[in-house]
Short mmCIF file of C-alpha atoms and ligand atoms in Angstrom, two decimals:
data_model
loop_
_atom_site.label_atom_id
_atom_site.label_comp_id
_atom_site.label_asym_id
_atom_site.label_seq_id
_atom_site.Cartn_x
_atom_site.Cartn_y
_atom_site.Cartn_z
CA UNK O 229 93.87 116.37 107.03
CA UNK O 230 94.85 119.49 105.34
CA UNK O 231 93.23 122.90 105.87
CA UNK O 232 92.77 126.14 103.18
CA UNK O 233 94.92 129.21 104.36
CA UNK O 234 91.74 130.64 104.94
CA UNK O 235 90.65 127.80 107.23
CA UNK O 236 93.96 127.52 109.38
CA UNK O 237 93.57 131.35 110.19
CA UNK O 238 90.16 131.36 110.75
CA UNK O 239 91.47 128.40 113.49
CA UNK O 240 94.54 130.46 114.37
CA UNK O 241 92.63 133.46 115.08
CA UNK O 242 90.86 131.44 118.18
CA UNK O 243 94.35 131.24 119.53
CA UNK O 244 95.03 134.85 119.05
CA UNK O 245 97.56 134.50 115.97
CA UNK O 246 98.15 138.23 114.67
CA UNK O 247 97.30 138.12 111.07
CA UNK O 248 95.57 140.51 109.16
CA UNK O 249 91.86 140.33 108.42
CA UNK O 250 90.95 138.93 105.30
CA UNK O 251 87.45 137.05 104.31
CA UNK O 252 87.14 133.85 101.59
CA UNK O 253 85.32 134.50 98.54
CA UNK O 254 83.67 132.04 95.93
CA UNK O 255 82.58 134.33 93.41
CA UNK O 256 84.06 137.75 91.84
CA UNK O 257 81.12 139.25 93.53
CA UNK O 258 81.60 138.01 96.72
CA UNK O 259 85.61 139.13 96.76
CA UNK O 260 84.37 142.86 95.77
CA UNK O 261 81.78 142.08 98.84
CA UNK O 262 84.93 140.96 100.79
CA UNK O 263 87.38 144.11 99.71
CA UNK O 264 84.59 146.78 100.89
CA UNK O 265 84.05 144.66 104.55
CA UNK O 266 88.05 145.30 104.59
CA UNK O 267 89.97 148.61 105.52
CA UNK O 268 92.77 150.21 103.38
CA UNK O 269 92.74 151.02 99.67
CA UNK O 270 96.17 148.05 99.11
CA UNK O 271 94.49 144.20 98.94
CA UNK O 272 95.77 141.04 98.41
CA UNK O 273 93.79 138.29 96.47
CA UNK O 274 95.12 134.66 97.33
CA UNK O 275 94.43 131.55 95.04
CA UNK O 276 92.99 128.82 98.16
CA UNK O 277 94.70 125.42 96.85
CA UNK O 278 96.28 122.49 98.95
CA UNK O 279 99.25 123.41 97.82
CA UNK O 280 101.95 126.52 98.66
CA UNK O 281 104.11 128.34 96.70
CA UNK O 282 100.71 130.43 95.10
CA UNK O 283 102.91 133.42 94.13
CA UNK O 284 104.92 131.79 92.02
CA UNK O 285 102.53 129.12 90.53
CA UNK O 286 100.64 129.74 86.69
CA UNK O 287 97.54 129.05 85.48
CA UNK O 288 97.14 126.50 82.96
CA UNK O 289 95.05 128.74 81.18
CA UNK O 290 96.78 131.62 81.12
CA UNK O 291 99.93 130.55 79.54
CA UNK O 292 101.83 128.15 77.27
CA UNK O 293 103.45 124.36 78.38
CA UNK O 294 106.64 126.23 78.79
CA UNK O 295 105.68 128.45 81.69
CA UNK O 296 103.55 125.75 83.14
CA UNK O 297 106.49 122.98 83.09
CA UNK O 298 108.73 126.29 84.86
CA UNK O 299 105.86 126.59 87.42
CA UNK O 300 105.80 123.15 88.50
CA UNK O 301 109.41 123.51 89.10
CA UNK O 302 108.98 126.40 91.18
CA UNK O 303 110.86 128.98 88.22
CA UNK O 304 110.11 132.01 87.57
CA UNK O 305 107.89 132.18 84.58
CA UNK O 306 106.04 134.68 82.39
CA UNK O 307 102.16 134.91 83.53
CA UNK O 308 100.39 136.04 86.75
CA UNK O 309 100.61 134.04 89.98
CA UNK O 310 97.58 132.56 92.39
CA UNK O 311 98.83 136.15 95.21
CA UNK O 312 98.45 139.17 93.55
CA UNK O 313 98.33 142.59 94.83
CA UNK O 314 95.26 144.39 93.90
CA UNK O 315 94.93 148.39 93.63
CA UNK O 316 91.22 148.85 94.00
CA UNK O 317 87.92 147.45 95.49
CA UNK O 318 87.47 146.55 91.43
CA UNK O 319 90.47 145.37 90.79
CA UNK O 320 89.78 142.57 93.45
CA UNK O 321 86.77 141.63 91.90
CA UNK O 322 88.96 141.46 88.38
CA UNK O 323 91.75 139.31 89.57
CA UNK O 324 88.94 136.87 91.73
CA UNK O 325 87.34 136.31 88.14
CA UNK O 326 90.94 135.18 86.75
CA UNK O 327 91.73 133.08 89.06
CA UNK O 328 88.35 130.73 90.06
CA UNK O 329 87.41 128.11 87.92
CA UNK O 330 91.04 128.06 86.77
CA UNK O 331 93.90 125.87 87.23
CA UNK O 332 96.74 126.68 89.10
CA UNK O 333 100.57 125.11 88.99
CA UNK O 334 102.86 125.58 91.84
CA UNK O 335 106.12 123.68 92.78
CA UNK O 336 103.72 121.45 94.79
CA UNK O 337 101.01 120.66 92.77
CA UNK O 338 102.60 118.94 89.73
CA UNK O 339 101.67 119.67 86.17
CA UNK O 340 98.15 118.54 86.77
CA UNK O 341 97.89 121.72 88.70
CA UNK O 342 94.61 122.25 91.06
CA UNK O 343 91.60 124.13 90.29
CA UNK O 344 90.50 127.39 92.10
CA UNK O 345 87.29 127.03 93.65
CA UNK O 346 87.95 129.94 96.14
CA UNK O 347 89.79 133.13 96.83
CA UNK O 348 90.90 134.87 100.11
CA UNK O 349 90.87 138.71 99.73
CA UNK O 350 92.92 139.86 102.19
CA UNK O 351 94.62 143.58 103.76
CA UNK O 352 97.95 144.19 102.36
CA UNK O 353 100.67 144.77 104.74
CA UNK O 354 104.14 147.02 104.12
CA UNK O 355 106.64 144.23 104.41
CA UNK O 356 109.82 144.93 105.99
CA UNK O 357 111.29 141.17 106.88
CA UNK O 358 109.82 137.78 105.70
CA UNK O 359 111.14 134.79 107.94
CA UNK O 360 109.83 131.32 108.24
CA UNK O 361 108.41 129.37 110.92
CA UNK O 362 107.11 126.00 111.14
CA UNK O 363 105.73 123.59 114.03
CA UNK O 364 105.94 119.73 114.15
CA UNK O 365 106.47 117.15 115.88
CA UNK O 366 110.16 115.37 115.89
CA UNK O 367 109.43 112.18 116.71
CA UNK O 368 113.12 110.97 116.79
CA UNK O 369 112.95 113.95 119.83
CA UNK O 370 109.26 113.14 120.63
CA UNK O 371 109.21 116.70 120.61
CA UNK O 372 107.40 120.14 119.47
CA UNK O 373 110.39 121.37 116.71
CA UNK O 374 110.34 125.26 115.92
CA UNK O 375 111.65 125.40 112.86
CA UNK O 376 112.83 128.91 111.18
CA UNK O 377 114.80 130.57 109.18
CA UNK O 378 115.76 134.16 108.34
CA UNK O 379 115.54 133.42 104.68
CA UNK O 380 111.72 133.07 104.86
CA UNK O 381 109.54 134.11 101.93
CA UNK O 382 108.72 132.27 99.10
CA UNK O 383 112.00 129.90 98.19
CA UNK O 384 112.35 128.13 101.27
CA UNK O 385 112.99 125.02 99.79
CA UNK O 386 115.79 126.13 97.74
CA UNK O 387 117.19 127.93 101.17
CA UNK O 388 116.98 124.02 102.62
CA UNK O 389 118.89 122.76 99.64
CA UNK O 390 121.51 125.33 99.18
CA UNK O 391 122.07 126.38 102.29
CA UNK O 392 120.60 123.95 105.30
CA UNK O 393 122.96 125.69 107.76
CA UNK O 394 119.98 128.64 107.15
CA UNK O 395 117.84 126.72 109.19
CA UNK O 396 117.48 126.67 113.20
CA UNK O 397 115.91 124.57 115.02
CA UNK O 398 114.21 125.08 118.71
CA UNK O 399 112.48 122.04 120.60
CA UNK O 400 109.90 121.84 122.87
CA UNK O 401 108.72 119.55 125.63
CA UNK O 402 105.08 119.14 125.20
CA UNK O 403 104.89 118.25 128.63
CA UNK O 404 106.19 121.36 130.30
CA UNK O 405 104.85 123.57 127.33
CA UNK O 406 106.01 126.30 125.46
CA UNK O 407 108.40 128.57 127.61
CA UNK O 408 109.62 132.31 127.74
CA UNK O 409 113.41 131.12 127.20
CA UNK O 410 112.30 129.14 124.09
CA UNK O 411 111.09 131.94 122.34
CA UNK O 412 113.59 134.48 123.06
CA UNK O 413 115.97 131.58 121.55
CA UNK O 414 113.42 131.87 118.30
CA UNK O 415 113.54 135.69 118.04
CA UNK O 416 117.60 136.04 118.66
CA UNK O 417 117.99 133.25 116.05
CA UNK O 418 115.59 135.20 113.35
CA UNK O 419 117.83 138.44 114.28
CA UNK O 420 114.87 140.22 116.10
CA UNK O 421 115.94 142.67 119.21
CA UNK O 422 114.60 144.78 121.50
CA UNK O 423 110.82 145.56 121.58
CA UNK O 424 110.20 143.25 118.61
CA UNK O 425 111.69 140.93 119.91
CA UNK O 426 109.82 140.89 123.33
CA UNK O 427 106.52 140.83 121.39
CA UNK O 428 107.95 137.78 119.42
CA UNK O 429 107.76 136.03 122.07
CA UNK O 430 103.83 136.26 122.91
CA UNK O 431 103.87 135.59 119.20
CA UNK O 432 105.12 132.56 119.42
CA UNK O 433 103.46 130.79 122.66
CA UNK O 434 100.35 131.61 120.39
CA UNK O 435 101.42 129.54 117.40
CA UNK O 436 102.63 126.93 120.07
CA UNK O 437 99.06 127.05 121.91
CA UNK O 438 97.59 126.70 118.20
CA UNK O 439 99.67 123.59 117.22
CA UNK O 440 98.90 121.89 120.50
CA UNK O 441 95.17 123.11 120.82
CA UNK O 442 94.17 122.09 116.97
CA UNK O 443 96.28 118.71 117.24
CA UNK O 444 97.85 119.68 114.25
CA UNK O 445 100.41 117.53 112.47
CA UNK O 446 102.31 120.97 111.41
CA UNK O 447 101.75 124.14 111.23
CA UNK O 448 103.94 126.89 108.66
CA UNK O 449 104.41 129.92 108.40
CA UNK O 450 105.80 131.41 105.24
CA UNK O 451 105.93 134.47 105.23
CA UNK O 452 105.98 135.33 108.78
CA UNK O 453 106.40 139.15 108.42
CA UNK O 454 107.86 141.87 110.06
CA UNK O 455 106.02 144.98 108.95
CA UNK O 456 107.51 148.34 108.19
CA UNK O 457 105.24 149.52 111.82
CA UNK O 458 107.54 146.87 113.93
CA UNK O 459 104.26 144.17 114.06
CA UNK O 460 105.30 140.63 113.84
CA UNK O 461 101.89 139.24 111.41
CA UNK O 462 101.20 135.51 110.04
CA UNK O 463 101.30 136.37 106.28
CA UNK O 464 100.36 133.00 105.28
CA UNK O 465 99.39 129.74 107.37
CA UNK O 466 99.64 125.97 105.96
CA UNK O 467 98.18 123.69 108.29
CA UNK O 468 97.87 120.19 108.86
CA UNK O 469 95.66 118.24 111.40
CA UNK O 470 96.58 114.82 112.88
CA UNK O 471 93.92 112.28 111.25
CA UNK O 472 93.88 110.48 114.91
CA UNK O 473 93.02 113.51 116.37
CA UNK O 474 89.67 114.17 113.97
CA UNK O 475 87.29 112.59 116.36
CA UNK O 476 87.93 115.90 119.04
CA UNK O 477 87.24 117.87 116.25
CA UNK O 478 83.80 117.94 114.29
CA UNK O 479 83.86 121.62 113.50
CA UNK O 480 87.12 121.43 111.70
CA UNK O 481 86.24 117.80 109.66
CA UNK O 482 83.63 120.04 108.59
CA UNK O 483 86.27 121.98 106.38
CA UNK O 484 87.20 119.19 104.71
CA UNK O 485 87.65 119.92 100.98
CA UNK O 486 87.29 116.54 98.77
CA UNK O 487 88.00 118.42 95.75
CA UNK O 488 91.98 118.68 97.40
CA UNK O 489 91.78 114.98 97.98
CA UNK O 490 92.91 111.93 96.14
CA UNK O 491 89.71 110.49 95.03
CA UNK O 492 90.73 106.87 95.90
CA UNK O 493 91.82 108.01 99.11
CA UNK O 494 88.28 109.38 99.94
CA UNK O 495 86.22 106.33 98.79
CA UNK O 496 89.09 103.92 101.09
CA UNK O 497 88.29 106.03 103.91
CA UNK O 498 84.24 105.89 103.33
CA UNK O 499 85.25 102.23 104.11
CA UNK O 500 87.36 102.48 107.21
CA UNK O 501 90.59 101.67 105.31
CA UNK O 502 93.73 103.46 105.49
CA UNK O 503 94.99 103.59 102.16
CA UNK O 504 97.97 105.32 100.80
CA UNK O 505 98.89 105.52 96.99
CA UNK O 506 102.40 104.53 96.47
CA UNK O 507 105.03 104.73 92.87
CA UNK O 508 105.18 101.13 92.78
CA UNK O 509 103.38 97.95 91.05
CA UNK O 510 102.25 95.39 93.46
CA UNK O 511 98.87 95.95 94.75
CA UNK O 512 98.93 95.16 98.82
CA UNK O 513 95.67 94.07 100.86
CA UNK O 514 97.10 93.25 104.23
CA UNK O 515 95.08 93.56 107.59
CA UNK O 516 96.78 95.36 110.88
CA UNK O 517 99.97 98.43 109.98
CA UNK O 518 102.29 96.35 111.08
CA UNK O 519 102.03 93.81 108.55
CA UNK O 520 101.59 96.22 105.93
CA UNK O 521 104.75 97.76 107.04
CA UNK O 522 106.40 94.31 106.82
CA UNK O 523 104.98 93.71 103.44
CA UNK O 524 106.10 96.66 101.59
CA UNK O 525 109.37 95.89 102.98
CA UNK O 526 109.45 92.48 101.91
CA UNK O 527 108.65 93.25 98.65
CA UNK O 528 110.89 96.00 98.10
CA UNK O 529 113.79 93.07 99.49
CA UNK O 530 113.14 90.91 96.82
CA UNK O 531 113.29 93.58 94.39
CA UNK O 532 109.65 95.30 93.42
CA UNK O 533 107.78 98.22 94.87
CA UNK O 534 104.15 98.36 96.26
CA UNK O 535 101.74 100.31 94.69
CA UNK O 536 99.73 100.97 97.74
CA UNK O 537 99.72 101.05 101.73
CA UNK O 538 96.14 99.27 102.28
CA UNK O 539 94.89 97.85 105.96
CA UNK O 540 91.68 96.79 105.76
CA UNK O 541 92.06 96.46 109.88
CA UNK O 542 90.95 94.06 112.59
CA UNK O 543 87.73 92.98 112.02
CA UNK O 544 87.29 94.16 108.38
CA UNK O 545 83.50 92.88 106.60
CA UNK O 546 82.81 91.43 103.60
CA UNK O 547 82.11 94.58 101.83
CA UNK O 548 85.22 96.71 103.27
CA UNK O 549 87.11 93.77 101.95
CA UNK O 550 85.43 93.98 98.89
CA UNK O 551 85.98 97.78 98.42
CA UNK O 552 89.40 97.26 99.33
CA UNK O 553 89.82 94.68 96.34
CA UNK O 554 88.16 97.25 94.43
CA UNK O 555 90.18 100.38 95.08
CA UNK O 556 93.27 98.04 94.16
CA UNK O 557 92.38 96.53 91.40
CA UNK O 558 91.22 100.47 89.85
CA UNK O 559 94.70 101.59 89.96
CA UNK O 560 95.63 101.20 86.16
CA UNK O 561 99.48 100.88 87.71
CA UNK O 562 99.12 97.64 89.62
CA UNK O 563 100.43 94.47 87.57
CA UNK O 564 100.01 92.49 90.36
CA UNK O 565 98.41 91.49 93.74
CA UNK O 566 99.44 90.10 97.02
CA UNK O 567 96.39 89.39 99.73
CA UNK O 568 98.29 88.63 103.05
CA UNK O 569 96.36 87.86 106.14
CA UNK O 570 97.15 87.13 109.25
CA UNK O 571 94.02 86.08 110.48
CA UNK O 572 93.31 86.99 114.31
CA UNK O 573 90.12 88.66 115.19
CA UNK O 574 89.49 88.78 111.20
CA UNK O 575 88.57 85.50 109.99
CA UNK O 576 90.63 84.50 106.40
CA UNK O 577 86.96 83.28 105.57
CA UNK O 578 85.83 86.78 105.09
CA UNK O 579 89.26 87.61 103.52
CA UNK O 580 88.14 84.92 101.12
CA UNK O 581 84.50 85.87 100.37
CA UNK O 582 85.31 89.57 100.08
CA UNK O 583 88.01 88.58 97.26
CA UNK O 584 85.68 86.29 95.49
CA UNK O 585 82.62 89.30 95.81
CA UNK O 586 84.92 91.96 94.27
CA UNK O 587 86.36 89.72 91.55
CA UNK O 588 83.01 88.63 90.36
CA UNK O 589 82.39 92.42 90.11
CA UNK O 590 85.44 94.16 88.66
CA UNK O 591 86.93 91.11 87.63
CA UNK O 592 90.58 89.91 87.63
CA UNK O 593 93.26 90.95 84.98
CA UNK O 594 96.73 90.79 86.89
CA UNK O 595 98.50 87.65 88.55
CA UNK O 596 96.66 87.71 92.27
CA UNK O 597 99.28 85.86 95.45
CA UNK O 598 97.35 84.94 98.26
CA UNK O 599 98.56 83.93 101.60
CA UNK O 600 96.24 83.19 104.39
CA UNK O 601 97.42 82.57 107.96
CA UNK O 602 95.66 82.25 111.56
CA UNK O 603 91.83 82.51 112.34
CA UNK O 604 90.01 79.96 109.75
CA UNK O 605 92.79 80.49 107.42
CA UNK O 606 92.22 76.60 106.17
CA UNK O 607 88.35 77.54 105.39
CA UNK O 608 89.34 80.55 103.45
CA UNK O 609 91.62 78.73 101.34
CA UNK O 610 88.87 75.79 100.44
CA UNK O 611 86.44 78.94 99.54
CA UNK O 612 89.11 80.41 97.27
CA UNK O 613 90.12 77.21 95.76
CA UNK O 614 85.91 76.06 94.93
CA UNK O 615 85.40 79.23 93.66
CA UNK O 616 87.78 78.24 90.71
CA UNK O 617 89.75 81.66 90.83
CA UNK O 618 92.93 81.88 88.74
CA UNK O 619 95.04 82.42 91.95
CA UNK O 620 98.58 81.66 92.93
CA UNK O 621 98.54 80.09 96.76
CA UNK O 622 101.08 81.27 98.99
CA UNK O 623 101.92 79.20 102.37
CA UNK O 624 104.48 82.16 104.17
CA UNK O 625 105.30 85.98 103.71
CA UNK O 626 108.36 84.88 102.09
CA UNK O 627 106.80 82.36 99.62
CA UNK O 628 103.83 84.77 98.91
CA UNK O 629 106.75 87.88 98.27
CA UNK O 630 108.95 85.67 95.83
CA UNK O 631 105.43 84.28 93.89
CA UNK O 632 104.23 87.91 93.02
CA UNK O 633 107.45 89.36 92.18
CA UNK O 634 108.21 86.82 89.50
CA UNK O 635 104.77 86.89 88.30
CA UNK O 636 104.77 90.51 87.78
CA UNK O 637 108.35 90.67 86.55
CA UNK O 638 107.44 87.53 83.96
CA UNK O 639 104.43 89.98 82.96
P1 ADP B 142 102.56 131.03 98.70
O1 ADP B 142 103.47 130.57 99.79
O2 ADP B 142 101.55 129.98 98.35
O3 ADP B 142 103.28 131.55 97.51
P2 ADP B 142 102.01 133.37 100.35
O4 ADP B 142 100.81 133.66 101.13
O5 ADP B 142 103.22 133.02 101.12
O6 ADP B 142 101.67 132.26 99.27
O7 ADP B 142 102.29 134.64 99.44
C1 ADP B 142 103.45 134.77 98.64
C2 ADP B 142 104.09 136.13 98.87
O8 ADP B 142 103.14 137.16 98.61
C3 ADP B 142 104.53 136.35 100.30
O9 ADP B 142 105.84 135.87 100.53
C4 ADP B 142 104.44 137.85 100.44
O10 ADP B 142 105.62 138.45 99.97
C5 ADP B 142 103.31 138.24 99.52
N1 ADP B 142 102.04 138.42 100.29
C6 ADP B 142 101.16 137.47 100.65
N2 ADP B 142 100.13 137.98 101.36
C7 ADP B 142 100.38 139.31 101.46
C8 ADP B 142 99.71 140.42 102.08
N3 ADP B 142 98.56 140.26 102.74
N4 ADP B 142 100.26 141.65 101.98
C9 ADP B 142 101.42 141.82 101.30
N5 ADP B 142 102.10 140.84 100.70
C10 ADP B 142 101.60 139.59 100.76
MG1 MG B 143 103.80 131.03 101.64
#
C-alpha cells in the first residue's frame, strides 16, 4: 500500500526522522492556516500524488499537449511544477488554489496524470547537498539494501541509467539490525566527514528503525538534504507498506487513498482477490499464486500475454468467483479467457456456478477455456456443460494454454 509524503512523515516522525515541519492542507484556506502554524517567512507547497518527480511534473491545465507529453517523460517543460517555493503566508494560499482540483503529470504518472486533492505546506530549508537514500528488501540477499547515491535530487533515474556505477549499495541483516559500522559505510560513501558524518549515522538507524517498525516494502528518500547549517533533513519521503503486513496496522490502512488506486484493483480486493492488471490479452481466473504463476508462464510459452494476475484463493464462494468473472470480463483489453482450477479445498462446482452466475449477468463476448481439475472437478464440468455455455473444455494446463491462444489469435 502506498502512503502520501505527508503520511510517510507523519509515520517517520514516530521514529524520530529529522524533517522539517510541514502540515497537509485540502483547501487554499487551510494551506494559509498551515503557513501561519509554520515558522520562517520561505515555504514550500508540495502537490500530494502517488507519484514522485512533483517538481518537474505539469498540470494538464496549465499548459499545452506539448509540455504535458515532456512531463510525462520527465523533461523539462514550460509551466509550473506540483513543489514550488512560496514567498509569503499569501502566496501559499495562491499556489494551494493552482494546484488542487488540478491534474498533475510527472515521469510516473503517465499522460493521464493524477488529480490534486491535497497539498503539504511545508518550511523551506537552505539546501547545500541533495543525496538519495532508499530502503528495501533484496530478496536475492534476503536482506535490508541501503541504497544511495551522491547524485540525489530530482533525476535519479537518469543517474541509474547513465551512470549505475553512481549508485552504492549497503546491506543489512535484519536479524542483527542496523549497526554503527553500516552507517559510517553510508555516510563515507555519500562523501560526508567529520561531525556530519557522525550525526549521519543516528540518521540513518532512524530510517532503518522506520522501515522495519512500519513493515514497509521501501522507503526513499529523494532529496535527502544536507543544509547550508550542517543538518542532515528528509526533504521528501515515498513510502510503501507490505500488503501482508496491513493486519498490524489499522491506523495506517486508515490512510488509504482510493482515489491513488486502480479502481479494479479496489473492488478485487473488496472480494478477497489478489488481482494485478497486466499489458496482455488473456483474461486468467486461477485459484492458489502458484498456479497463477504457472499460468502466465504457460501462456506467455506458447506465445500470448495475460491480461491479469487473478487468485480467487483456497476456498473462494460463489460470489468472489463471480466478482472475479466480473472484474475480468470489464477489462475492454481481454479477447479471451482461461478458468484453470485445481480444485483442492475449492470445489470446481463452485468454480462452475460462480462462472455461470457472472455470465448470466455481464454476459460472455470473448472465446472462454476452461479446465477443471481435483475436488468435484467432474460435477463442475456437467454444471458447465447443462448450462449450455458457449465454452471451449480443456482436460490439462497444456491443452487449456494451446485452446485459448489460438482462439484469441483466430479472433
Ligand atoms: P518530487 O521528488 O516529487 O519532485 P521533492 O519533494 O523531492 O518532490 O521536491 C523536488 C525538489 O524540490 C527537491 O529536490 C528540492 O530541491 C526541492 N524541495 C522540496 N522540498 C523542499 C523544501 N522544504 N525546502 C526547499 N526545497 C525543497
Ligand atoms: Mg523527490
Amino acid at each position: 500500500m502506498k502512503l502520501h509524503e505527508y503520511q510517510a512523515k507523519a509515520l517517520m516522525e514516530r521514529f524520530g526522522v529529522p524533517m522539517l515541519p510541514g502540515i497537509p492542507a485540502t483547501t487554499p484556506e487551510a494551506a494559509i492556516d498551515a503557513a501561519n502554524a509554520l515558522s520562517g517567512d520561505l515555504y514550500v507547497v508540495k502537490a500530494q500524488i502517488h507519484a514522485g518527480g512533483r517538481g518537474k511534473g505539469r498540470f494538464i491545465e496549465d499548459v499545452d499537449a506539448a509540455a504535458i507529453s515532456a512531463a510525462a517523460k520527465g523533461e523539462d517543460a514550460p509551466g509550473k511544477g506540483g513543489v514550488r517555493l512560496a514567498k509569503s503566508v499569501d502566496e501559499v494560499g495562491q499556489i494551494a488554489g493552482e494546484m488542487l482540483g488540478k491534474t498533475l503529470v510527472t515521469k510516473q504518472t503517465g499522460e493521464e496524470g493524477r488529480v490534486v486533492r491535497a497539498v503539504y505546506v511545508c518550511e523551506a530549508c537552505d539546501i547545500a547537498e541533495e543525496f538519495y537514500l532508499s530502503v528495501l528488501l533484496d530478496r536475492s540477499n534476503n536482506k535490508v539494501l541501503f541504497m544511495g547515491s551522491k547524485e540525489g535530487g530530482v533525476n535519479i533515474e537518469e543517474v541509474a541509467e547513465t551512470n549505475p556505477d553512481a549508485i552504492f549499495q549497503v546491506h543489512v541483516d535484519s536479524a542483527v539490525g542496523f549497526q554503527a559500522f553500516q552507517g559510517r559505510e553510508i555516510a563515507a560513501k555519500l562523501g560526508l566527514t567529520g561531525r556530519t558524518a557522525r550525526k549521519a549515522v543516528g540518521f540513518f538507524k532512524t530510517l532503518f528503525d522506520a522501515y522495519m517498525g512500519l513493515d514497509c516494502a521501501m522507503l526513499e528518500i529523494n532529496p535527502l538534504v544536507l543544509s547550508e547549517q550542517g543538518d542532515l533533513i528528509a526533504l521528501d519521503a515515498k513510502m510503501e507498506i507490505d500488503g501482508n503486513a496491513l493486519f498490524r496496522h489499522a491506523d495506517i490502512v486508515e490512510m488509504r487513498d482510493l482515489h491513488e488506486e486502480d479502481p479494479t484493483e479496489i473492488e478485487a480486493s473488496e472480494f478477497g482477490l489478489s488481482f494485478i492488471k497486466l499489458d496482455g490479452n488473456i483474461g486468467c481466473m486461477v485459484n492458489g499464486a502458484g498456479l497463477a504463476m504457472s499460468t502466465m508462464d504457460i501462456i506467455q510459452y506458447k506465445g500470448a500475454s495475460p491480461a491479469n494476475f487473478l487468485d480467487v484463493g483456497g476456498g473462494a464462494k460463489q460470489e468472489q468467483v463471480e466478482a472475479a468473472f466480473r472484474i475480468i470480463t470489464k477489462d475492454p483489453s481481454v479477447k479471451g479467457i482461461l478458468v484453470n482450477i485445481f480444485g483442492g479445498i475449492m470445489k470446481c462446482d463452485v468454480i462452475a456456478k460462480g462462472v455461470i452466475g457472472a455470465v448470466k449477468e455481464v454476459g460472455l463476448e470473448v472465446p472462454l477455456v476452461v479446465r477443471l481439475s481435483g475436488t468435484n472437478a467432474e460435477l463442475g464440468k456437467k454444471i458447465l456443460s447443462e448450462s449450455g455455455l458457449d465454452l471451449i473444455p480443456a482436460t490439462n494446463l497444456d491443452d487449456a494454454a494451446d485452446a485459448i491462444v489460438a482462439a484469441v489469435k483466430g479472433a
